[in-house]
Amino acid sequence: MSVAWIVVIAFIAFIALYFWSGKRAREKSAERVASGQLQSPLHKAAYALELVLLSFLMCGGNVDENHTAIVVFIFIVFPLIIVALRLLS
């Protein structure tokens, strides 16, 4: 399988996830409006955690060459954590 096919599959998966999360957001907002609660209580907590994770990402420039594996780990895992927070909040 060539790299082009992997990119096409990833793009299609991204578009599907985008529309699915939009549909889910509309359903959740309708439930919150009906109960009088405009934002989920976890919404602000998810944003705070994202800011902490972003600060860890930005600190990667100060790491010496002996700890580059940590920076690579941060750049791979932290965006996945942010996506999970956005889907769960």
Coordinates of N, CA and C in Angstrom, one line a residue:
M1 N 0.8 -1.2 0.0 CA 0.0 0.0 0.0 C 0.9 1.2 0.0
S2 N 0.6 2.1 -0.9 CA 1.5 3.3 -1.0 C 1.1 4.4 0.0
V3 N 1.9 5.4 0.1 CA 1.6 6.4 1.0 C 0.4 7.2 0.6
A4 N 0.2 7.3 -0.7 CA -1.0 8.1 -1.2 C -2.3 7.5 -0.7
W5 N -2.4 6.2 -0.7 CA -3.6 5.5 -0.3 C -3.8 5.8 1.2
I6 N -2.7 5.8 2.0 CA -2.8 6.0 3.4 C -3.3 7.5 3.7
V7 N -2.8 8.4 2.9 CA -3.3 9.8 3.0 C -4.8 9.9 2.6
V8 N -5.2 9.3 1.6 CA -6.6 9.3 1.2 C -7.5 8.7 2.2
I9 N -7.1 7.6 2.8 CA -7.9 6.9 3.8 C -7.9 7.8 5.1
A10 N -6.8 8.4 5.5 CA -6.8 9.3 6.6 C -7.7 10.6 6.4
F11 N -7.7 11.1 5.1 CA -8.5 12.2 4.8 C -10.0 11.9 4.9
I12 N -10.4 10.7 4.4 CA -11.8 10.3 4.4 C -12.2 10.1 5.9
A13 N -11.3 9.5 6.7 CA -11.6 9.3 8.1 C -11.8 10.6 8.8
F14 N -10.9 11.6 8.5 CA -11.1 12.9 9.1 C -12.4 13.6 8.8
I15 N -12.8 13.5 7.5 CA -14.1 14.1 7.1 C -15.2 13.4 7.8
A16 N -15.2 12.1 7.9 CA -16.3 11.3 8.5 C -16.3 11.7 10.0
L17 N -15.2 11.8 10.7 CA -15.1 12.2 12.1 C -15.7 13.6 12.2
Y18 N -15.3 14.5 11.3 CA -15.8 15.9 11.4 C -17.3 15.9 11.3
F19 N -18.0 15.2 10.4 CA -19.4 15.3 10.3 C -20.1 14.5 11.5
W20 N -19.5 13.4 11.9 CA -20.0 12.7 13.1 C -20.0 13.5 14.3
S21 N -18.9 14.2 14.6 CA -18.7 15.0 15.8 C -19.7 16.3 15.7
G22 N -19.9 16.8 14.5 CA -20.9 17.9 14.4 C -22.3 17.4 14.7
K23 N -22.7 16.3 14.2 CA -24.0 15.7 14.5 C -24.1 15.5 16.0
R24 N -23.1 14.9 16.6 CA -23.1 14.7 18.0 C -23.2 15.9 18.8
A25 N -22.5 17.0 18.4 CA -22.5 18.3 19.1 C -23.9 18.9 19.0
R26 N -24.6 18.8 17.9 CA -25.9 19.3 17.8 C -26.9 18.6 18.7
E27 N -26.8 17.3 18.8 CA -27.6 16.5 19.7 C -27.3 16.9 21.2
K28 N -26.1 17.0 21.5 CA -25.7 17.4 22.9 C -26.2 18.8 23.3
S29 N -26.1 19.7 22.3 CA -26.5 21.1 22.6 C -28.0 21.2 22.8
A30 N -28.8 20.4 22.0 CA -30.2 20.3 22.1 C -30.6 19.8 23.5
E31 N -29.9 18.8 24.0 CA -30.1 18.3 25.3 C -29.8 19.3 26.4
R32 N -28.7 20.0 26.2 CA -28.3 21.0 27.3 C -29.3 22.2 27.3
V33 N -29.8 22.6 26.1 CA -30.7 23.7 26.1 C -32.0 23.3 26.7
A34 N -32.5 22.1 26.5 CA -33.7 21.6 27.2 C -33.6 21.6 28.7
S35 N -32.4 21.3 29.2 CA -32.2 21.2 30.6 C -31.8 22.6 31.3
G36 N -31.6 23.6 30.4 CA -31.2 24.9 30.9 C -29.7 25.1 31.2
Q37 N -29.0 24.1 30.8 CA -27.5 24.2 31.0 C -26.9 24.4 29.6
L38 N -26.3 25.6 29.4 CA -25.8 25.9 28.1 C -24.4 25.3 27.8
Q39 N -23.6 25.0 28.8 CA -22.3 24.4 28.6 C -22.1 23.2 29.5
S40 N -21.4 22.2 29.0 CA -21.1 21.0 29.8 C -20.2 21.4 30.9
P41 N -20.3 20.9 32.1 CA -19.3 21.2 33.2 C -17.9 20.8 32.8
L42 N -17.8 19.8 32.0 CA -16.4 19.3 31.6 C -15.8 20.2 30.5
H43 N -16.6 21.1 29.9 CA -16.1 21.9 28.8 C -14.9 22.7 29.2
K44 N -15.0 23.5 30.3 CA -13.9 24.4 30.7 C -12.7 23.5 31.2
A45 N -13.0 22.4 31.8 CA -11.9 21.6 32.3 C -11.1 21.0 31.1
A46 N -11.8 20.6 30.1 CA -11.1 20.1 28.9 C -10.3 21.2 28.3
Y47 N -10.7 22.4 28.2 CA -9.9 23.5 27.7 C -8.7 23.8 28.5
A48 N -8.9 23.7 29.9 CA -7.7 23.9 30.8 C -6.7 22.8 30.5
L49 N -7.1 21.6 30.4 CA -6.2 20.5 30.2 C -5.5 20.6 28.8
E50 N -6.2 21.1 27.8 CA -5.6 21.4 26.5 C -4.5 22.4 26.6
L51 N -4.7 23.5 27.4 CA -3.7 24.5 27.6 C -2.5 24.0 28.3
V52 N -2.7 23.1 29.3 CA -1.5 22.5 29.9 C -0.8 21.6 29.0
L53 N -1.5 20.8 28.2 CA -0.8 20.0 27.2 C -0.1 20.8 26.1
L54 N -0.7 21.9 25.7 CA 0.0 22.8 24.8 C 1.2 23.4 25.4
S55 N 1.2 23.7 26.6 CA 2.4 24.3 27.3 C 3.5 23.2 27.3
F56 N 3.2 22.0 27.5 CA 4.2 20.9 27.5 C 4.8 20.8 26.1
L57 N 3.9 20.9 25.1 CA 4.4 20.8 23.7 C 5.4 22.0 23.4
M58 N 5.1 23.2 23.9 CA 5.9 24.3 23.6 C 7.2 24.2 24.4
C59 N 7.3 23.5 25.5 CA 8.5 23.4 26.2 C 9.5 22.4 25.6
G60 N 9.1 21.7 24.5 CA 9.9 20.8 23.8 C 11.2 21.4 23.2
G61 N 11.1 22.6 22.9 CA 12.3 23.3 22.3 C 13.5 23.5 23.3
N62 N 13.2 23.3 24.6 CA 14.2 23.5 25.6 C 14.9 22.2 26.0
V63 N 14.5 21.1 25.4 CA 15.0 19.8 25.8 C 16.4 19.5 25.1
D64 N 17.3 19.0 25.8 CA 18.6 18.7 25.2 C 18.5 17.5 24.3
E65 N 19.6 17.2 23.6 CA 19.5 16.1 22.6 C 19.4 14.7 23.2
N66 N 19.7 14.5 24.5 CA 19.6 13.2 25.2 C 18.2 12.8 25.4
H67 N 17.2 13.8 25.4 CA 15.8 13.5 25.7 C 14.9 13.7 24.5
T68 N 15.4 13.5 23.3 CA 14.6 13.8 22.2 C 13.4 12.8 22.0
A69 N 13.6 11.6 22.6 CA 12.5 10.6 22.5 C 11.3 11.1 23.3
I70 N 11.5 11.8 24.4 CA 10.4 12.4 25.1 C 9.6 13.4 24.3
V71 N 10.3 14.2 23.5 CA 9.7 15.2 22.7 C 8.9 14.5 21.6
V72 N 9.4 13.5 21.0 CA 8.7 12.8 19.9 C 7.5 12.1 20.5
F73 N 7.6 11.6 21.7 CA 6.4 11.0 22.4 C 5.4 12.1 22.6
I74 N 5.8 13.2 23.1 CA 4.8 14.3 23.4 C 4.1 14.7 22.1
F75 N 4.8 14.9 21.0 CA 4.2 15.3 19.7 C 3.3 14.2 19.1
I76 N 3.4 13.0 19.5 CA 2.5 11.9 19.0 C 1.4 11.7 19.9
V77 N 1.6 11.7 21.2 CA 0.5 11.3 22.2 C -0.3 12.5 22.6
F78 N 0.2 13.6 22.8 CA -0.6 14.8 23.3 C -1.7 15.2 22.3
P79 N -1.4 15.3 21.0 CA -2.5 15.6 20.1 C -3.6 14.5 20.1
L80 N -3.3 13.3 20.4 CA -4.3 12.3 20.5 C -5.1 12.5 21.8
I81 N -4.5 12.9 22.8 CA -5.2 13.2 24.1 C -6.1 14.4 23.9
I82 N -5.7 15.4 23.2 CA -6.5 16.6 22.9 C -7.8 16.2 22.1
V83 N -7.6 15.4 21.1 CA -8.7 14.9 20.3 C -9.7 14.1 21.2
A84 N -9.2 13.3 22.0 CA -10.0 12.5 22.9 C -10.8 13.5 23.9
L85 N -10.1 14.5 24.4 CA -10.8 15.4 25.2 C -11.9 16.2 24.5
R86 N -11.7 16.5 23.3 CA -12.7 17.2 22.5 C -13.9 16.3 22.2
L87 N -13.7 15.0 22.0 CA -14.8 14.1 21.7 C -15.6 13.8 23.0
L88 N -14.9 13.8 24.1 CA -15.6 13.4 25.3 C -16.3 14.6 26.1
S89 N -15.8 15.8 25.8 CA -16.5 16.9 26.5 C -17.7 17.5 25.7

